[in-house]
C-alpha cells in the first residue's frame, strides 16, 4: 500500500531532518504530530518553523518543509517475487518523491533533496557514504523517501546538534549509514554509537541508560560486562534525547546460528539472569495480555487474559531475574565465530522469567529462516520444548528443575511477552492485518486448549533428515578414534565418550545402525553412532563402553587399509606418522571387523583408498565405490548397504555414482544438514575439543534444525582441524 505519509510508528527519521532550533510545527499526519507534541514541540497553523506533510498539502509557510513517503510491501511470496516487488516499489517511491520535489520547488524552496530510507533499515544521508561495508539489497532499494526543502542555507539538524554534543565530527563517522529503528535513529562512529530520538523513542534511550547504570553498579561477570555497549554520555538537544555508547568490534550475526555462538549465548544469558535484582522492571504478563487484547477479537482478548493468569499460576515458584528483552540475531555481534557483543537494551530489566530470552533467539531465527509467522512457530514449539537440549543446558546452568508443563508455560509466556511488545512498539494492527491474523488470532485459537498437555501438531515437522510423515528424531553421530593421549581432534577421550553416550541414554535415545536409521528411524528418538576410518581404538575402547549399555554402532572402513600392518596414511593424518602417536593410526583387521559384525554392528564402506571423491574421474569414482562394497561383502559374508564419503566430500555426481554402485544410504559430514536424501544423510561430527556444553548443543534438535539451513559446504568445521577430517 503506497502512503503519502508513513505509518504513525515509523518516524525515527525525524532527528535527521528537523532543524535543531525548530519548535513550531505544522503537521498533516497524526502520528508525526503526536511524536512532536510528546517531545515538547508546539503544533501550530500559522508561522511554523517546519511543515511536514504531503506535497499537495503544504502551504510553503515555513523555512523548512519535509514530504515523507513510504510504502508497505506485501508479506509472503517467493524469493523472486519479493525481489521483483522490492525493485518495482523502490523505483516507484523514488519516482513519486521526484514529483514531490518538483512541487516543493514550485513553492519557492530552491534548495531541495531526496533522502531514501526504510524502517528497520538505513537512512542514506549525504556525507555518510558506505565505506566500511557493501549495502544489502534492502539497503540499496529502500521503499521510503523524504523530500527536504529549504528556502535558504539549511540549519543544523537535531542529529547534527547531537553529534556535536557527543563530540563526534562528520569525518569520524564510520562510513555506515544511520539505521532507522523503532523510534530511534542510530548513527555509527569509529569507536562509538550515537542514539538519537524525538518523542516515544526518547523513553527507550532513557530506559537503556537506567539499565546500564543498574548493571554497572552490580559489577557483572566479564561474561556479561565485556559484551555490553556501555553508555558513555547522554543528554538533550532541541526536542531530542541522545546517548553515546561504546561500539563493540564485531560483525552482524546471521540467523543461521552456529553451535559456538549458541554456547556463548547460553553462558551470557545465564550469567545475566543472576546479575542483579535492581534496575527498571519490565512489563508483567498481565500488561502484555492487555496489549495483545487490543489487537484480538473480543473472544481472543478473554483467552489472552486467561492465558496470563494460567501462566502466572503455573510459574509462581519459578524465580525471576534480569533479562535482555530483545535477544535475537539482529542484536548480536560476533568475532571469530563467537559472541562479541549484545546491543539494543531498551527492553532489558528485572522481573523477567528464565528461558524467555533464549527462546526469542531460537524461535525468531526459525521464523525468519523458514518465513513462517512467528506465532505459528511458537505454537508448534510448545510440543518439543521439553526435548530441547539448549533449554536443558540453560536451566542446568541456573540450577532450575522445571516440569514439562512449566516449560510449555514458559514458551506460552514468551509468545505473550513478544507479541505484546511488538504491538506496543512497532506493529500497527490497522496497517498490518495479516500479521495480526497469523500471530495473534491463530495463536490465541491454539491457546484455548489446555497447555498441561502438548497441543496437536498443526503440520508435520522434519528433524534433520527425517521424512515428514515419521515425526521422528534421527540423530547420526560421527566419531573417528578414542584415545587418552593422542591430541588429534579426531580422538575423543574414553571418559568424554562414556559421558556423551550416557547423556544420550538419559535423553531417551535408542541406538540403531546407520542403515537401520536411514531413511526410516525405528524409534521415536534414534541415535546412530558411526565411526569413520576403522581405527583399532574403536574396538579396544569404544566397543567395551557401548557393549556395557547394549548399544550397537557402525564402522566405515577404507578397504585398502583393513588388516594393514603399520599406520594408515592419507592427506590429513599423515602428519602423525613417525612420531610418538603413530600407533594410533593402526587400523582394525578383517577378523576384528567380523567380531564387531557378530556383535550386531554394521560395517560399511569408506571407499578403497580414502580419496576426495569429487576430484576423481568417472571410472576411478566407480571403482572406489564398487570395489570397496564388494570387498566388504566378501570379507564379512553379508550385504554392504552403506557408505561414508571420505572428508565429507561429495556432490550430485558422487551421489548418483553411489546409488549406481548399489548403496542404499550414504553419510556426509557437511556444515549444512541435508534433509530427506538417504544418499546424502547428514551427521554431527564429535571431536576431542567438544566440551560438555558444546556436545549438548550439537545434539540439540533445535541447533540441528538451525544448521539445516546453514550454508552448504563439503566439510564440517565445527570441531576438527582443517586437515584431519575424514
Coordinates of C-alpha atoms in Angstrom, one line a residue, residues 71-392:
X71 CA 5.3 2.0 1.1
X72 CA 4.3 -1.2 2.9
X73 CA 5.4 -4.2 1.0
X74 CA 3.0 -7.2 1.0
X75 CA 4.2 -10.1 3.2
X76 CA 5.0 -13.6 1.9
X77 CA 5.6 -14.8 -1.6
X78 CA 8.6 -16.4 -3.4
X79 CA 12.1 -15.0 -3.2
X80 CA 12.0 -13.9 -6.8
X81 CA 8.5 -12.4 -6.3
X82 CA 9.7 -10.5 -3.2
X83 CA 12.8 -9.2 -5.1
X84 CA 10.6 -8.0 -8.1
X85 CA 8.2 -6.3 -5.7
X86 CA 11.0 -4.5 -3.9
X87 CA 12.7 -3.3 -7.1
X88 CA 9.5 -2.0 -8.6
X89 CA 8.3 -0.5 -5.3
X90 CA 11.7 1.3 -4.6
X91 CA 11.7 2.7 -8.2
X92 CA 8.1 3.8 -7.7
X93 CA 8.7 5.5 -4.4
X94 CA 11.7 7.4 -5.8
X95 CA 9.7 8.4 -8.9
X96 CA 6.9 9.8 -6.7
X97 CA 9.4 11.5 -4.5
X98 CA 10.9 13.2 -7.6
X99 CA 7.4 14.5 -8.4
X100 CA 7.1 15.8 -4.8
X101 CA 10.4 17.5 -5.2
X102 CA 9.2 19.4 -8.3
X103 CA 6.1 20.6 -6.3
X104 CA 8.3 21.7 -3.4
X105 CA 10.5 23.7 -5.8
X106 CA 7.4 25.4 -7.2
X107 CA 6.6 26.6 -3.7
X108 CA 9.9 28.5 -3.7
X109 CA 12.2 26.1 -2.0
X110 CA 15.3 26.4 -4.1
X111 CA 17.4 24.0 -2.0
X112 CA 15.9 20.6 -2.1
X113 CA 17.0 17.0 -2.0
X114 CA 15.6 13.4 -1.6
X115 CA 16.7 11.1 1.2
X116 CA 15.7 7.5 0.9
X117 CA 15.1 5.3 4.0
X118 CA 13.3 2.3 5.3
X119 CA 12.2 1.3 8.8
X120 CA 14.4 -1.2 10.5
X121 CA 17.0 -0.5 7.8
X122 CA 19.0 2.5 6.7
X123 CA 18.6 6.2 6.1
X124 CA 21.0 7.3 3.3
X125 CA 22.3 10.7 4.3
X126 CA 24.6 12.9 2.3
X127 CA 28.0 12.9 3.8
X128 CA 27.8 9.4 5.2
X129 CA 29.0 7.1 2.5
X130 CA 29.0 3.3 3.0
X131 CA 32.8 2.9 3.1
X132 CA 33.0 0.1 5.7
X133 CA 30.8 -2.5 4.0
X134 CA 28.6 -3.0 1.0
X135 CA 24.9 -2.3 1.2
X136 CA 22.4 -5.1 1.2
X137 CA 19.7 -5.3 -1.4
X138 CA 17.2 -3.9 1.1
X139 CA 19.5 -1.0 1.9
X140 CA 20.1 -0.3 -1.8
X141 CA 16.4 -0.5 -2.6
X142 CA 14.6 1.1 0.3
X143 CA 10.8 1.8 0.0
X144 CA 10.7 5.1 1.8
X145 CA 11.7 8.6 0.8
X146 CA 11.9 12.1 2.3
X147 CA 11.8 15.3 0.2
X148 CA 13.5 18.1 2.1
X149 CA 13.0 21.7 1.0
X150 CA 14.8 24.8 2.4
X151 CA 14.3 28.5 1.4
X152 CA 17.9 29.3 2.4
X153 CA 21.0 27.5 3.7
X154 CA 19.8 24.6 5.8
X155 CA 20.3 24.9 9.5
X156 CA 22.0 22.1 11.5
X157 CA 19.6 19.3 12.3
X158 CA 18.8 17.7 15.6
X159 CA 21.2 14.9 14.6
X160 CA 23.9 17.4 13.7
X161 CA 23.5 19.0 17.2
X162 CA 23.6 15.6 18.9
X163 CA 26.8 14.7 17.1
X164 CA 28.4 17.9 18.2
X165 CA 27.2 17.5 21.8
X166 CA 28.7 14.0 21.8
X167 CA 31.9 15.2 20.4
X168 CA 31.6 13.4 17.0
X169 CA 32.7 15.1 13.8
X170 CA 31.3 14.1 10.5
X171 CA 34.7 12.9 9.4
X172 CA 34.6 10.4 12.4
X173 CA 31.5 8.6 11.2
X174 CA 32.2 5.0 10.3
X175 CA 31.0 5.1 6.7
X176 CA 27.9 3.1 7.7
X177 CA 24.6 4.8 7.1
X178 CA 22.4 5.5 10.1
X179 CA 19.9 2.9 11.0
X180 CA 16.2 3.6 11.4
X181 CA 14.9 1.6 14.4
X182 CA 11.6 1.7 16.1
X183 CA 11.6 5.3 17.4
X184 CA 15.4 5.7 17.5
X185 CA 17.9 6.8 14.8
X186 CA 21.3 5.0 15.3
X187 CA 24.4 6.6 13.9
X188 CA 27.8 4.8 13.9
X189 CA 31.2 6.4 14.5
X190 CA 34.6 4.7 14.6
X191 CA 34.5 3.7 18.2
X192 CA 31.1 4.8 19.4
X193 CA 27.4 4.6 18.5
X194 CA 25.0 7.6 18.9
X195 CA 21.3 7.0 19.5
X196 CA 19.0 10.0 18.9
X197 CA 15.2 10.1 19.3
X198 CA 12.3 12.5 19.3
X199 CA 9.2 11.6 21.2
X200 CA 8.5 8.0 22.1
X201 CA 12.0 6.7 21.3
X202 CA 13.5 9.1 23.9
X203 CA 11.9 7.0 26.6
X204 CA 13.8 3.9 25.2
X205 CA 17.1 5.8 25.4
X206 CA 16.4 6.8 29.0
X207 CA 15.4 3.2 29.8
X208 CA 18.6 1.8 28.3
X209 CA 20.6 4.4 30.3
X210 CA 19.0 3.2 33.6
X211 CA 19.5 -0.5 32.6
X212 CA 23.2 0.1 32.0
X213 CA 23.5 2.0 35.3
X214 CA 22.0 -0.9 37.2
X215 CA 24.2 -3.4 35.5
X216 CA 27.3 -1.4 36.1
X217 CA 26.5 -1.0 39.8
X218 CA 26.2 -4.8 40.1
X219 CA 29.8 -5.3 38.8
X220 CA 28.7 -8.1 36.4
X221 CA 30.8 -11.1 35.5
X222 CA 33.1 -10.4 32.5
X223 CA 31.0 -12.8 30.5
X224 CA 28.3 -10.1 30.6
X225 CA 30.4 -6.9 31.1
X226 CA 32.7 -7.4 28.1
X227 CA 29.7 -7.7 25.8
X228 CA 27.7 -4.7 26.9
X229 CA 28.0 -1.4 24.8
X230 CA 28.1 0.7 27.9
X231 CA 26.6 4.2 27.8
X232 CA 29.4 6.8 27.9
X233 CA 27.4 10.0 27.8
X234 CA 23.8 11.3 27.2
X235 CA 21.9 14.5 27.0
X236 CA 19.3 16.5 25.3
X237 CA 19.5 18.8 22.2
X238 CA 16.5 20.6 20.8
X239 CA 13.5 18.2 21.0
X240 CA 15.6 15.1 21.1
X241 CA 17.3 12.9 23.6
X242 CA 20.6 11.3 22.8
X243 CA 23.0 8.8 24.2
X244 CA 26.6 7.8 23.3
X245 CA 27.7 4.2 23.8
X246 CA 30.9 2.3 23.1
X247 CA 31.0 0.4 19.8
X248 CA 31.8 -3.2 20.2
X249 CA 34.1 -4.7 17.4
X250 CA 32.3 -7.4 15.6
X251 CA 30.1 -8.4 12.7
X252 CA 26.3 -8.8 12.5
X253 CA 25.2 -12.4 13.3
X254 CA 23.3 -14.4 10.7
X255 CA 20.0 -16.0 11.6
X256 CA 21.7 -19.4 10.8
X257 CA 23.1 -19.7 14.3
X258 CA 26.2 -21.8 14.9
X259 CA 26.9 -24.0 17.9
X260 CA 29.8 -21.9 19.2
X261 CA 27.6 -18.8 19.1
X262 CA 24.7 -20.6 20.8
X263 CA 27.1 -21.9 23.5
X264 CA 28.2 -18.4 24.2
X265 CA 24.6 -17.1 24.2
X266 CA 23.6 -19.7 26.8
X267 CA 26.5 -18.7 29.0
X268 CA 25.8 -15.0 28.6
X269 CA 22.0 -15.3 29.3
X270 CA 22.5 -17.5 32.4
X271 CA 25.1 -15.0 33.8
X272 CA 22.9 -12.0 33.0
X273 CA 19.8 -13.6 34.7
X274 CA 21.5 -13.7 38.1
X275 CA 23.4 -10.4 37.8
X276 CA 21.1 -8.1 39.8
X277 CA 17.6 -7.6 41.2
X278 CA 17.9 -3.8 40.8
X279 CA 17.0 -1.8 37.7
X280 CA 13.9 -1.0 35.6
X281 CA 11.2 -3.6 35.9
X282 CA 9.8 -4.9 32.6
X283 CA 6.2 -5.3 31.7
X284 CA 4.2 -8.0 33.5
X285 CA 2.4 -10.8 31.7
X286 CA -0.9 -9.2 32.7
X287 CA 0.2 -6.0 31.0
X288 CA 1.3 -8.0 27.9
X289 CA -2.0 -9.7 27.8
X290 CA -3.8 -6.3 27.7
X291 CA -1.5 -5.2 24.8
X292 CA -2.4 -8.4 22.9
X293 CA -6.1 -7.9 23.7
X294 CA -6.0 -4.5 21.8
X295 CA -5.5 -6.5 18.6
X296 CA -7.6 -9.5 19.4
X297 CA -11.2 -10.3 18.9
X298 CA -13.4 -9.9 22.0
X299 CA -13.2 -13.7 22.4
X300 CA -9.5 -13.7 21.8
X301 CA -9.0 -10.9 24.4
X302 CA -10.6 -13.2 27.0
X303 CA -8.2 -16.0 26.0
X304 CA -5.2 -13.7 26.3
X305 CA -6.1 -12.6 29.8
X306 CA -6.9 -16.1 30.9
X307 CA -3.6 -17.3 29.4
X308 CA -1.7 -14.8 31.5
X309 CA -3.5 -16.0 34.7
X310 CA -2.7 -19.6 33.9
X311 CA 1.0 -18.9 33.2
X312 CA 1.3 -16.9 36.5
X313 CA -0.3 -19.8 38.4
X314 CA 1.9 -22.5 36.8
X315 CA 5.1 -20.5 37.2
X316 CA 4.6 -18.9 40.6
X317 CA 7.6 -20.8 42.1
X318 CA 9.9 -20.1 39.2
X319 CA 12.5 -17.4 40.1
X320 CA 12.6 -14.1 38.2
X321 CA 15.8 -12.4 37.1
X322 CA 17.5 -9.9 34.8
X323 CA 16.9 -10.3 31.0
X324 CA 17.8 -8.5 27.8
X325 CA 14.3 -8.4 26.4
X326 CA 15.2 -8.5 22.7
X327 CA 17.9 -11.1 22.4
X328 CA 17.8 -12.1 18.8
X329 CA 20.3 -12.5 16.0
X330 CA 19.9 -8.9 14.8
X331 CA 21.1 -7.6 18.2
X332 CA 24.2 -9.8 18.4
X333 CA 27.7 -9.2 17.2
X334 CA 30.2 -11.9 16.6
X335 CA 34.0 -12.0 16.2
X336 CA 35.8 -15.2 15.0
X337 CA 32.5 -17.1 15.3
X338 CA 32.0 -16.3 19.0
X339 CA 29.6 -13.9 20.7
X340 CA 31.3 -10.5 21.0
X341 CA 28.5 -8.1 21.9
X342 CA 24.8 -7.6 22.6
X343 CA 23.2 -4.3 21.6
X344 CA 19.8 -2.6 22.0
X345 CA 19.0 -2.9 25.7
X346 CA 15.8 -0.8 25.7
X347 CA 13.7 -3.9 26.5
X348 CA 16.0 -5.1 29.3
X349 CA 15.3 -5.1 33.0
X350 CA 14.4 -7.1 36.1
X351 CA 11.4 -9.3 36.8
X352 CA 11.8 -11.5 33.7
X353 CA 11.2 -15.2 33.6
X354 CA 14.0 -17.5 32.7
X355 CA 14.4 -19.1 29.3
X356 CA 12.4 -16.3 27.6
X357 CA 15.5 -14.6 26.0
X358 CA 16.8 -17.9 24.8
X359 CA 13.5 -18.8 23.2
X360 CA 13.5 -15.5 21.4
X361 CA 16.9 -16.2 19.9
X362 CA 15.9 -19.7 18.7
X363 CA 12.3 -19.0 17.6
X364 CA 12.9 -15.7 15.9
X365 CA 15.7 -17.2 13.9
X366 CA 13.5 -20.2 13.0
X367 CA 10.6 -17.9 11.9
X368 CA 12.9 -15.7 9.8
X369 CA 14.7 -18.6 8.2
X370 CA 11.5 -20.5 7.4
X371 CA 9.5 -17.3 6.6
X372 CA 6.6 -18.6 8.7
X373 CA 4.6 -16.5 11.0
X374 CA 6.2 -16.1 14.4
X375 CA 3.1 -17.1 16.3
X376 CA 2.8 -20.4 14.4
X377 CA 6.4 -21.2 15.1
X378 CA 5.9 -20.7 18.8
X379 CA 2.7 -22.8 18.9
X380 CA 4.5 -25.7 17.1
X381 CA 7.4 -25.4 19.5
X382 CA 5.3 -26.0 22.6
X383 CA 5.3 -29.7 22.0
X384 CA 9.1 -30.0 21.7
X385 CA 10.5 -27.6 24.3
X386 CA 10.8 -30.5 26.8
X387 CA 13.3 -32.2 24.4
X388 CA 15.3 -29.0 23.7
X389 CA 18.9 -29.7 24.8
X390 CA 19.7 -26.0 24.6
X391 CA 17.0 -25.1 27.1
X392 CA 18.1 -28.0 29.3

